Every structure is written in structure tokens, then in C-alpha cells.
PDB file of C-alpha atoms and ligand atoms in Angstrom:
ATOM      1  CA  UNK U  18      -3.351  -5.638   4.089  1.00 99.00           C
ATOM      2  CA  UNK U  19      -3.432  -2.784   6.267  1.00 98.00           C
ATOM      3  CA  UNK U  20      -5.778  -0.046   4.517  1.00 98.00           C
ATOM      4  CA  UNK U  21      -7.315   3.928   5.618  1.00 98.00           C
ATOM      5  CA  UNK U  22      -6.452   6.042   8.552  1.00 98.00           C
ATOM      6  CA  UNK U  23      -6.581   5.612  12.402  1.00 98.00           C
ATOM      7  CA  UNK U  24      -9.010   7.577  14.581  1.00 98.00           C
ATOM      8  CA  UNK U  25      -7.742   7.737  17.922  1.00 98.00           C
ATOM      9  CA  UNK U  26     -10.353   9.226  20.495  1.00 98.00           C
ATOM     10  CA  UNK U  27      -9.826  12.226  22.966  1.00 98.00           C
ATOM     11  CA  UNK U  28     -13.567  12.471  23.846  1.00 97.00           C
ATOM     12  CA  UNK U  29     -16.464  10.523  22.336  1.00 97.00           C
ATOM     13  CA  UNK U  30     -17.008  13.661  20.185  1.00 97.00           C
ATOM     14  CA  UNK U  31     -13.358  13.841  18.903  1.00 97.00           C
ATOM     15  CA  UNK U  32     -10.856  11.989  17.792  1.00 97.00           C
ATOM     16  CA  UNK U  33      -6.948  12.450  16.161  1.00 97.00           C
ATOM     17  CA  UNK U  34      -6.622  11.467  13.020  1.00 95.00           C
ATOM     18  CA  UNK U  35      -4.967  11.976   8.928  1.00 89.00           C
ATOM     19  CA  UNK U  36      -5.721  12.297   5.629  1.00 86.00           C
ATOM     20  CA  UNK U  37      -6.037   8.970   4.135  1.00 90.00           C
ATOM     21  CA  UNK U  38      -8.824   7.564   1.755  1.00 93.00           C
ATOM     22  CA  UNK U  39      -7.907   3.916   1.867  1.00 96.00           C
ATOM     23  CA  UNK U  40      -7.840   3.128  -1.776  1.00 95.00           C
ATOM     24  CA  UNK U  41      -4.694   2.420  -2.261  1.00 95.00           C
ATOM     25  CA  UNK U  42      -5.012  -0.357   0.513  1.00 97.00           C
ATOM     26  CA  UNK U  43      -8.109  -1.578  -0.816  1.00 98.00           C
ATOM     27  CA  UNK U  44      -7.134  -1.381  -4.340  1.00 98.00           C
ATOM     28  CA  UNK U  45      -4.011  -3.424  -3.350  1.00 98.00           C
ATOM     29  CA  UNK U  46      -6.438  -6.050  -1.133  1.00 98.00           C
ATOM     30  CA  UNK U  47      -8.663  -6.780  -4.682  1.00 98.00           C
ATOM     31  CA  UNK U  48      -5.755  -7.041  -6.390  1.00 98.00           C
ATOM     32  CA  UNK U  49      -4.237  -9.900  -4.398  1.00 98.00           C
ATOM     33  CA  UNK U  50      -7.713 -11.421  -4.208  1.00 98.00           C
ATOM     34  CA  UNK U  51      -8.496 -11.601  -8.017  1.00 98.00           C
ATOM     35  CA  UNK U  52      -4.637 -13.358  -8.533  1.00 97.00           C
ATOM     36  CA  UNK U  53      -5.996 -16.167  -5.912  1.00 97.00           C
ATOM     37  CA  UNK U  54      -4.850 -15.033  -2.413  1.00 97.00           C
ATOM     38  CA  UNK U  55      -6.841 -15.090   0.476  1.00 98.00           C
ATOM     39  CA  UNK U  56      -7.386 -11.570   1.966  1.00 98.00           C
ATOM     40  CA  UNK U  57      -7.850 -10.262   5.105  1.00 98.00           C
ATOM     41  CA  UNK U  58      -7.910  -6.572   4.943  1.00 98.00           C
ATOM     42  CA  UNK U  59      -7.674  -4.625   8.442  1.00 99.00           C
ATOM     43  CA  UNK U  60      -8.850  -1.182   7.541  1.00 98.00           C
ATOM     44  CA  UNK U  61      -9.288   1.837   9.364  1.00 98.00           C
ATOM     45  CA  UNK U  62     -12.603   4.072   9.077  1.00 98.00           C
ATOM     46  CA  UNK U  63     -12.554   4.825   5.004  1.00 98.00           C
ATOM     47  CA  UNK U  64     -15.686   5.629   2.739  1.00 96.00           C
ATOM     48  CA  UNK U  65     -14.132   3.575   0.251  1.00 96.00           C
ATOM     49  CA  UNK U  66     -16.534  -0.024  -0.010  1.00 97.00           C
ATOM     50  CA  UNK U  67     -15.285  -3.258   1.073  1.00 97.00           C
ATOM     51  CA  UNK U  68     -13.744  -4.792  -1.509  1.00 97.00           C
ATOM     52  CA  UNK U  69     -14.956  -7.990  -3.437  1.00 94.00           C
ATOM     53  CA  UNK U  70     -13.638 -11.613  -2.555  1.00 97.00           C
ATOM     54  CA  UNK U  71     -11.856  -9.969   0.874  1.00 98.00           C
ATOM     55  CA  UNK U  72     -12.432 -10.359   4.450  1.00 98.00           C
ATOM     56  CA  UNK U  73     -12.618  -6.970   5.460  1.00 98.00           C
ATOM     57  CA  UNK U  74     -12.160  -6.239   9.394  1.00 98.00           C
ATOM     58  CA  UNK U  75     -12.950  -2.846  10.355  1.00 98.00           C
ATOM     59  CA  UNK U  76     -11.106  -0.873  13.652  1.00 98.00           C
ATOM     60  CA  UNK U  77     -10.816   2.368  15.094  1.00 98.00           C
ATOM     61  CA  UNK U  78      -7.679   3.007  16.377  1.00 98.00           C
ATOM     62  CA  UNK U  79      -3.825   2.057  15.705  1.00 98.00           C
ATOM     63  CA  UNK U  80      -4.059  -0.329  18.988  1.00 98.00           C
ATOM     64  CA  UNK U  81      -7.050  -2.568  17.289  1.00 98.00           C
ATOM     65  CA  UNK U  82      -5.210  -2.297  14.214  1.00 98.00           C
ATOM     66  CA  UNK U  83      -2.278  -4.233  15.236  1.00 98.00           C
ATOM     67  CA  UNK U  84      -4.188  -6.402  17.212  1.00 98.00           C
ATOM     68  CA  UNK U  85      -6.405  -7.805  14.306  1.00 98.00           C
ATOM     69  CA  UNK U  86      -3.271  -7.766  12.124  1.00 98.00           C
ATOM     70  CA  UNK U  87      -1.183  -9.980  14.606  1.00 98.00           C
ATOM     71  CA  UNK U  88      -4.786 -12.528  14.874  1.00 98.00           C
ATOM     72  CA  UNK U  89      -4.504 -12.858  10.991  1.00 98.00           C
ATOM     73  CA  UNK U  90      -1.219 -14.366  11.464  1.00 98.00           C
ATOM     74  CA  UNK U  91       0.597 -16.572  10.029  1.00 98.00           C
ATOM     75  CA  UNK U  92       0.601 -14.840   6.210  1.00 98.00           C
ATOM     76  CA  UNK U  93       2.426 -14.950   3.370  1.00 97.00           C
ATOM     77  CA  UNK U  94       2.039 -11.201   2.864  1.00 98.00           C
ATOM     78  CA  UNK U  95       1.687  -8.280   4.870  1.00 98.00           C
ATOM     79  CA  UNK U  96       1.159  -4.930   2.979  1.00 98.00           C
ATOM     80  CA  UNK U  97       1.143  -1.825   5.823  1.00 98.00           C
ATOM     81  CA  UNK U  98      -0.746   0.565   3.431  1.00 97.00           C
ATOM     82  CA  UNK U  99      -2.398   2.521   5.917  1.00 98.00           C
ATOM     83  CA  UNK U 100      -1.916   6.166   7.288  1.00 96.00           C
ATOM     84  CA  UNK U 101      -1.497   4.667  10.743  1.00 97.00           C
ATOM     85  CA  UNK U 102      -1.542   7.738  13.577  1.00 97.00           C
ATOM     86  CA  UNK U 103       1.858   7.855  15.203  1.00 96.00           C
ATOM     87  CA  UNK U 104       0.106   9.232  18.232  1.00 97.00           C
ATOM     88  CA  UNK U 105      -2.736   8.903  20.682  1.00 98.00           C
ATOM     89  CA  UNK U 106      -4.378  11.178  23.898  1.00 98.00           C
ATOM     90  CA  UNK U 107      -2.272   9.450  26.730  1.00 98.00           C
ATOM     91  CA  UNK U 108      -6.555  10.137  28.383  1.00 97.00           C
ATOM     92  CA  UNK U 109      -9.221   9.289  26.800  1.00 97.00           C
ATOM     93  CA  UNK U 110     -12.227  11.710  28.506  1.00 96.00           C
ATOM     94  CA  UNK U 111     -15.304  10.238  28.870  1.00 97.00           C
ATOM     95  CA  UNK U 112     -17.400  13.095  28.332  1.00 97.00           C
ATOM     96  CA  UNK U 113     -17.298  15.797  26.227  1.00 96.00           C
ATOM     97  CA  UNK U 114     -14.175  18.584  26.553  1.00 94.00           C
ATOM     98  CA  UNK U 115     -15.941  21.532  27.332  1.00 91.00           C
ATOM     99  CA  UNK U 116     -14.415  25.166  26.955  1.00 85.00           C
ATOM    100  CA  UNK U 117     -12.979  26.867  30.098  1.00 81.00           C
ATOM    101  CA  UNK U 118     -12.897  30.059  29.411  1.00 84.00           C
ATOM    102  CA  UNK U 119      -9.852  31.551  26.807  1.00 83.00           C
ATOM    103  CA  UNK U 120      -7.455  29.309  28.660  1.00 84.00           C
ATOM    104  CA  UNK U 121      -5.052  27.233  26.126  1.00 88.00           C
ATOM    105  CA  UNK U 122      -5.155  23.696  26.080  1.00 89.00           C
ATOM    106  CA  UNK U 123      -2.584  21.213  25.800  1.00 92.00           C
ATOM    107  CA  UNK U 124      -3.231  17.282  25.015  1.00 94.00           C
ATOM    108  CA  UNK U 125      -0.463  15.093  26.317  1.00 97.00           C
ATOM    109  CA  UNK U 126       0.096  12.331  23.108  1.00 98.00           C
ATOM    110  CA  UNK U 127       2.022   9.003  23.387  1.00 98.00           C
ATOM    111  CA  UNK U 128       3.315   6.687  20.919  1.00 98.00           C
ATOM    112  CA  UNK U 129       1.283   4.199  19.053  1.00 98.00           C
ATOM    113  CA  UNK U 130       2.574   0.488  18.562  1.00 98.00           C
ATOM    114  CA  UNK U 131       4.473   0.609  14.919  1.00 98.00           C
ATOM    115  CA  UNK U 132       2.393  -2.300  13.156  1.00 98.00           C
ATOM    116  CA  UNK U 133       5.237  -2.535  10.021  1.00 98.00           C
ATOM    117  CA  UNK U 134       7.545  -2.879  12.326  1.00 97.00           C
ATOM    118  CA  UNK U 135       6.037  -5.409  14.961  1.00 98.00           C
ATOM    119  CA  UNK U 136       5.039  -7.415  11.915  1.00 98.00           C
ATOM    120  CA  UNK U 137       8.706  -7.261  10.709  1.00 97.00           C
ATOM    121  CA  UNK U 138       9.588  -8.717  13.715  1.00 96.00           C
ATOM    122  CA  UNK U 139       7.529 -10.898  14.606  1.00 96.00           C
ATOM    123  CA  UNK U 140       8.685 -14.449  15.171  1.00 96.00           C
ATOM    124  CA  UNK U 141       5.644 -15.333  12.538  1.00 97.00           C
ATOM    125  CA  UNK U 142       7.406 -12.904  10.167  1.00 98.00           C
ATOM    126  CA  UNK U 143       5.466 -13.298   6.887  1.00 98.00           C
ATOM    127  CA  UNK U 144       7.720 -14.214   3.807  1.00 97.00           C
ATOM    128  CA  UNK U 145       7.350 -11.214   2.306  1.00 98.00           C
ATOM    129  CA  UNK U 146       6.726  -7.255   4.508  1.00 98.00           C
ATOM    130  CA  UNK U 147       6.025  -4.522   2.264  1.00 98.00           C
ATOM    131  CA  UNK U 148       5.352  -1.111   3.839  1.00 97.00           C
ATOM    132  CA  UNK U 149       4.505   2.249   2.530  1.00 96.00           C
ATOM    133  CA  UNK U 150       6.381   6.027   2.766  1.00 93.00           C
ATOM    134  CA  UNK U 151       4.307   8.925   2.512  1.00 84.00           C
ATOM    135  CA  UNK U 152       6.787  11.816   2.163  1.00 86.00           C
ATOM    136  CA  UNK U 153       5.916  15.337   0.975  1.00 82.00           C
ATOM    137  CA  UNK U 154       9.910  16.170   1.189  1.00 86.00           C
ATOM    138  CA  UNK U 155      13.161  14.305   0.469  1.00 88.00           C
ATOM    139  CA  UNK U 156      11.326  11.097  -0.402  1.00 88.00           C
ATOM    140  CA  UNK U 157      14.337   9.035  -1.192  1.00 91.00           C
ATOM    141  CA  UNK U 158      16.675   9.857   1.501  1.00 93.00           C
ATOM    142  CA  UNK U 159      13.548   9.760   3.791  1.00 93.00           C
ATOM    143  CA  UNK U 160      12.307   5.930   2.330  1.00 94.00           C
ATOM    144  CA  UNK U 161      15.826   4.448   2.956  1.00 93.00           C
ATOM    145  CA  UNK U 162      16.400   5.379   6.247  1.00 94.00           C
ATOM    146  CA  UNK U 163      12.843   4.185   7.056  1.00 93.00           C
ATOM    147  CA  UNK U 164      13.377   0.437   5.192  1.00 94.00           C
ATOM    148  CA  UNK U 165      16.243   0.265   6.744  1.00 92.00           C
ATOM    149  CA  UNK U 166      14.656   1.309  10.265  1.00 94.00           C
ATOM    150  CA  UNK U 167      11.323  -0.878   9.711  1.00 93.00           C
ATOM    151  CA  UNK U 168      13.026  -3.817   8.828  1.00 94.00           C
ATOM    152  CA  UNK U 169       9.907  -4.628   5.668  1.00 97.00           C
ATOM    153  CA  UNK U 170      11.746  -6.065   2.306  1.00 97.00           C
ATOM    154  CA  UNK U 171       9.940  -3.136   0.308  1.00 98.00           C
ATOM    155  CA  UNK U 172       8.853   0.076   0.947  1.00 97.00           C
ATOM    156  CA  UNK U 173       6.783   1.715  -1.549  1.00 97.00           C
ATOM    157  CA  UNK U 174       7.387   5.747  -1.778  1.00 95.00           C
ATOM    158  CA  UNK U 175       4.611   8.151  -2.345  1.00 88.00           C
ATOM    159  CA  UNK U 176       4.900  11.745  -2.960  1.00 77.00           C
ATOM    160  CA  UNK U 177       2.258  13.598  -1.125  1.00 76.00           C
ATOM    161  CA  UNK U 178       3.910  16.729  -1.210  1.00 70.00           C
ATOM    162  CA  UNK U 179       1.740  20.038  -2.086  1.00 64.00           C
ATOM    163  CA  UNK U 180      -2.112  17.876  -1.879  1.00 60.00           C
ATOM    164  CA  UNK U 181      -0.894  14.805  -4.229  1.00 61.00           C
ATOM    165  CA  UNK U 182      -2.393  11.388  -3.671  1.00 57.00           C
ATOM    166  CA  UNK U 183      -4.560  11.738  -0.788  1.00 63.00           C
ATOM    167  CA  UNK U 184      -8.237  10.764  -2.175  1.00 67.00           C
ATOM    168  CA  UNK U 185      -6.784  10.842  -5.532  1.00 79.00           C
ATOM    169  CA  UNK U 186      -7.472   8.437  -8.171  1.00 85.00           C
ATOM    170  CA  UNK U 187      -3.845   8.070  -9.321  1.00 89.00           C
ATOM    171  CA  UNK U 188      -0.408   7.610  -7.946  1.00 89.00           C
ATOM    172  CA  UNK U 189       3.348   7.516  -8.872  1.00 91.00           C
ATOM    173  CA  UNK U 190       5.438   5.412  -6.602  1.00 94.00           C
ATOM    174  CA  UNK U 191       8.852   4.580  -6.140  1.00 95.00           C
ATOM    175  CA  UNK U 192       9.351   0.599  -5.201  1.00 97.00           C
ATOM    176  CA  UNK U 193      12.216   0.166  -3.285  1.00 97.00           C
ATOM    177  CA  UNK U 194      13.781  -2.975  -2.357  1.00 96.00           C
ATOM    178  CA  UNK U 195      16.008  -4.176   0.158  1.00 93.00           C
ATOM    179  CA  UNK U 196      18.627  -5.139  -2.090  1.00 92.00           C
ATOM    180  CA  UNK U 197      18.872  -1.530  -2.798  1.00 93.00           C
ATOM    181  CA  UNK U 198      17.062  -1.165  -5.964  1.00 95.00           C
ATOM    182  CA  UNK U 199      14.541   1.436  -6.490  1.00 95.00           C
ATOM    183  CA  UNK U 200      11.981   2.154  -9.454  1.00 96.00           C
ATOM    184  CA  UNK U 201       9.616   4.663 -10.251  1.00 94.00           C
ATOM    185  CA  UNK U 202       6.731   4.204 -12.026  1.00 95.00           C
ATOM    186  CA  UNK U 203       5.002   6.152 -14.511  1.00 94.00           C
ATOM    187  CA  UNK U 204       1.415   7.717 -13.166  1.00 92.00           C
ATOM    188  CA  UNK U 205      -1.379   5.273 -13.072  1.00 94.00           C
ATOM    189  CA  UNK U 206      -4.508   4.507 -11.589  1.00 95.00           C
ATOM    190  CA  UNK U 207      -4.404   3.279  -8.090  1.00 95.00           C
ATOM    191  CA  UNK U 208      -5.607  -0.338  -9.418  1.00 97.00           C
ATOM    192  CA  UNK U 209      -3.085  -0.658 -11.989  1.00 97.00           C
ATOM    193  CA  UNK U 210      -0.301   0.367  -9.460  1.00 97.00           C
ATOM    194  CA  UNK U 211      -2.210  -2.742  -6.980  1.00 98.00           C
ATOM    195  CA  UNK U 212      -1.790  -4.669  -9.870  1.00 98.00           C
ATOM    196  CA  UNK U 213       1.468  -4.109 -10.808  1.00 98.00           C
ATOM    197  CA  UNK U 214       2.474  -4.367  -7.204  1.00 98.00           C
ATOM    198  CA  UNK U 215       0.551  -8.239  -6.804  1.00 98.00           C
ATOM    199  CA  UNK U 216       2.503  -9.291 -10.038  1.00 98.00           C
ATOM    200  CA  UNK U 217       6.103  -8.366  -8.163  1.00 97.00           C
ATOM    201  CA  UNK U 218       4.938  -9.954  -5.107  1.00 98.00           C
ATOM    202  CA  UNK U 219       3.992 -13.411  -7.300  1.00 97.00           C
ATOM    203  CA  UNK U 220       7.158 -13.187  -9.153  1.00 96.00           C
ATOM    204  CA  UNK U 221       9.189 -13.640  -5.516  1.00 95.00           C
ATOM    205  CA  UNK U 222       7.133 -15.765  -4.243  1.00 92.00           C
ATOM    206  CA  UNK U 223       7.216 -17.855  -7.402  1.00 90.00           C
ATOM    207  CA  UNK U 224      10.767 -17.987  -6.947  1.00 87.00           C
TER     208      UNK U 224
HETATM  209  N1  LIG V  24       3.133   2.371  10.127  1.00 71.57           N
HETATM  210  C1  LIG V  24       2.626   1.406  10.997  1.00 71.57           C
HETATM  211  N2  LIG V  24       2.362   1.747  12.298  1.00 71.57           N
HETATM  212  C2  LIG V  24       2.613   2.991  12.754  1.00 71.57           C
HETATM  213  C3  LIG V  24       3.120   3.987  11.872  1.00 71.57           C
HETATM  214  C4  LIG V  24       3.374   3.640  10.570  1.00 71.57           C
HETATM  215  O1  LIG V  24       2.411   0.266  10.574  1.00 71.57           O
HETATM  216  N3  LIG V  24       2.343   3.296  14.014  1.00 71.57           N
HETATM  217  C5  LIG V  24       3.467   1.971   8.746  1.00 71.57           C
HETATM  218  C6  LIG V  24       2.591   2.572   7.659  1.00 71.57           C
HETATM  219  O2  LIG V  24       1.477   1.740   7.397  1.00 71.57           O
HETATM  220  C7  LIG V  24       3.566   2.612   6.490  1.00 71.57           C
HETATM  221  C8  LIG V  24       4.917   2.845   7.135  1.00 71.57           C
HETATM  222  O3  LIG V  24       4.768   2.425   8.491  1.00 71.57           O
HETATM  223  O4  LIG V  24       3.619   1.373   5.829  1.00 71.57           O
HETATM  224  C9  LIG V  24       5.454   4.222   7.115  1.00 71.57           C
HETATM  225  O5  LIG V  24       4.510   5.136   7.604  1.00 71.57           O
HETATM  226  P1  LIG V  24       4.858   6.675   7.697  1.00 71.57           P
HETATM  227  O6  LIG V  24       3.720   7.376   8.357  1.00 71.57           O
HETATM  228  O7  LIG V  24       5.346   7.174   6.372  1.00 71.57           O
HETATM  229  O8  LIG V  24       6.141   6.630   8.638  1.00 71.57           O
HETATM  230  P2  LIG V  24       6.336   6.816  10.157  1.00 71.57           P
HETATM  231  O9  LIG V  24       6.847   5.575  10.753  1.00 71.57           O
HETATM  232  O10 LIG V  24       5.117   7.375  10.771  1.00 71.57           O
HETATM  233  O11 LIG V  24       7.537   7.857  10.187  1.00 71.57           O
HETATM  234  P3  LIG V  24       7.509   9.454  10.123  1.00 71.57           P
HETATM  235  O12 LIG V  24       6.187   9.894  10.657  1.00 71.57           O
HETATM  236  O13 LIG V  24       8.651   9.810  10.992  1.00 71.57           O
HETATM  237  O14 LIG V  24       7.744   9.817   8.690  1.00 71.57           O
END
């Protein structure tokens, strides 16, 4: 379970980041761990505890992230909660950016590795991929194109439009499946949508 943000560095003062608490991920990580999995949760820098019966592996950036995700390997399950950054400062400065005068700056940014992805298709593809859409406009259209594009079996669709979700304690998610069907939820707490979510995944893999 990938959990949190991603802090990538421009200076050892700074760093690019997003708005992501982690408990969602982590609530999702104790979930699977009280139905009997074994848990390794990779999450980024969060305030959120560690959670119980988990091995929790903590990284910085979207680069470490993958790389601890792909060492966990082979799993059953791989659930891409996190609020990975899409980009990172193509330099890294090793001392602190200082001011020059009024002049603008401008930060050249290059792609991160996509960690749903990679995992989708890796040739240790876990059974089951789930990933996660935050959208804060045209959720649905936006959460097909991207299962499609991602190539995970489910994609779970929040709406973070207008300060929803981030930090809060509850949620209301759309779980979409590859075979095309998609269900919302009523609003619950962030465990009892982790909890809901481990019972699908036992169902399938039960079957
Ligand atoms: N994700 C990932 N690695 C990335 C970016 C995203 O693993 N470098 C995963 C997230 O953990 C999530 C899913 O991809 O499960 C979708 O993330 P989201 O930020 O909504 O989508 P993006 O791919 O970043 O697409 P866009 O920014 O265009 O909406």
C-alpha cells in the first residue's frame, strides 16, 4: 500500500510537494492487516502514526517510492493510495536558493516514474492493482480514461473538488472496475471505506 504525499527537494530547505494526509492509505494498510494480510506500507512523509500489525517503510520522494514498492514484490495486492508528485526539479541545489535581486525565477520540472502504472506492468504484476483518482472536476470521465490508461483492475474516485477529503475524516468514493462497473458509496469514515474496500478485495481473491 502506497500511502501520503511525495516531497521532492529543490534545495535542502525546500521541497515540491501536495496536499495529502495519508489516512486513507493507512486506514486501507490496517484494514488489510486486521483481515490477515501481511502489510508493507510505503508511505510518504504523513503525520498520521504507523499503523498497527504493518511494516511501515518511510521515503521522501516519488523515486524511493517506487523503488521500495518494486523490493516488496511479489504481492498479492498493490493499493497506489498516495498523492504521488507528478514532477520533480530536473537540479537538485545543494545549498540554499538565495534571492537575486527582483529577477523571476523559473524551475525546470521533469516527470516522475508512474508507480500504478510500473506496478501494472510489471512482469511480477500482483493479482489484483487498485489505484486511486483524485479529481476536483469531471470525475467520471476523468477515472475512465485514467483505468484505462494505468492499466490497475480498480480505480477508486475521490472528489476533492472545492477542499473535500484532503485531511478529512470522511470520504465518498466511486469504485470502478475494469469490467466497467462503477459504485458510489454513501459518506463514511475513512476506516469503514478501508474496510469496505479489504472485503471486495477478499471476495476476488476468494474467487
Ligand atoms: N500515481 C503513481 N505515480 C505517479 C502518479 C500517480 O503511482 N507518479 C498513482 C496514484 O497513487 C493514484 C493514481 O496514480 O493511485 C492516480 O493519481 P492522480 O494524481 O489522480 O493521477 P495522475 O496520473 O497524476 O494524472 P493527472 O495528474 O493527469 O490527473
Amino acid at each position: 500500500v502506497t500511502s501520503g504525499p511525495t516531497f521532492e527537494p529543490l534545495d535542502p530547505v525546500r521541497f515540491l510537494g501536495n496536499r495529502s494526509s495519508g489516512k486513507q492509505g493507512h486506514a486501507i494498510a490496517e484494514a488489510l492487516a486486521l483481515a490477515g494480510a501481511q502489510v508493507t506500507l510505503v508511505s510518504g512523509p504523513v503525520s498520521e502514526p504507523p499503523p498497527r500489525f504493518v511494516e511501515t517503510v518511510r521515503i521522501g520522494t516519488a523515486q524511493e517510492m517506487l523503488d521500495a514498492c518494486l523490493k516488496a514484490l511479489p504481492v498479492d495486492i498493490a493499493v497506489c493510495a498516495a498523492a504521488v508528485a507528478d514532477f520533480r526539479p530536473e537540479d537538485v541545489a545543494d545549498k540554499k536558493i538565495k534571492k537575486s535581486g527582483k529577477d523571476p525565477m523559473t524551475v525546470k520540472l521533469v516527470q516522475n516514474p508512474d508507480i500504478l502504472a510500473t506496478l501494472s506492468q510489471s512482469n511480477q504484476r500482483p493479482k489484483l492493482v487498485v489505484g486511486f483518482a483524485a479529481e476536483t472536476n469531471d470525475g467520471m470521465e476523468n477515472a475512465k480514461a485514467k483505468l484505462a490508461k494505468k492499466g490497475c483492475d480498480w480505480l477508486v474516485l475521490n472528489d476533492v473538488g472545492g477542499g473535500k477529503v484532503f485531511g478529512q475524516e470522511n470520504n465518498i468514493i466511486t469504485l470502478l472496475k475494469q469490467n466497467g462497473s462503477a459504485e458510489t458509496w454513501p459518506e463514511m469514515g475513512k476506516r469503514e471505506v478501508a474496510r469496505g474496500l479489504v472485503a471486495e478485495m477478499a471476495k476476488l481473491l476468494k474467487a
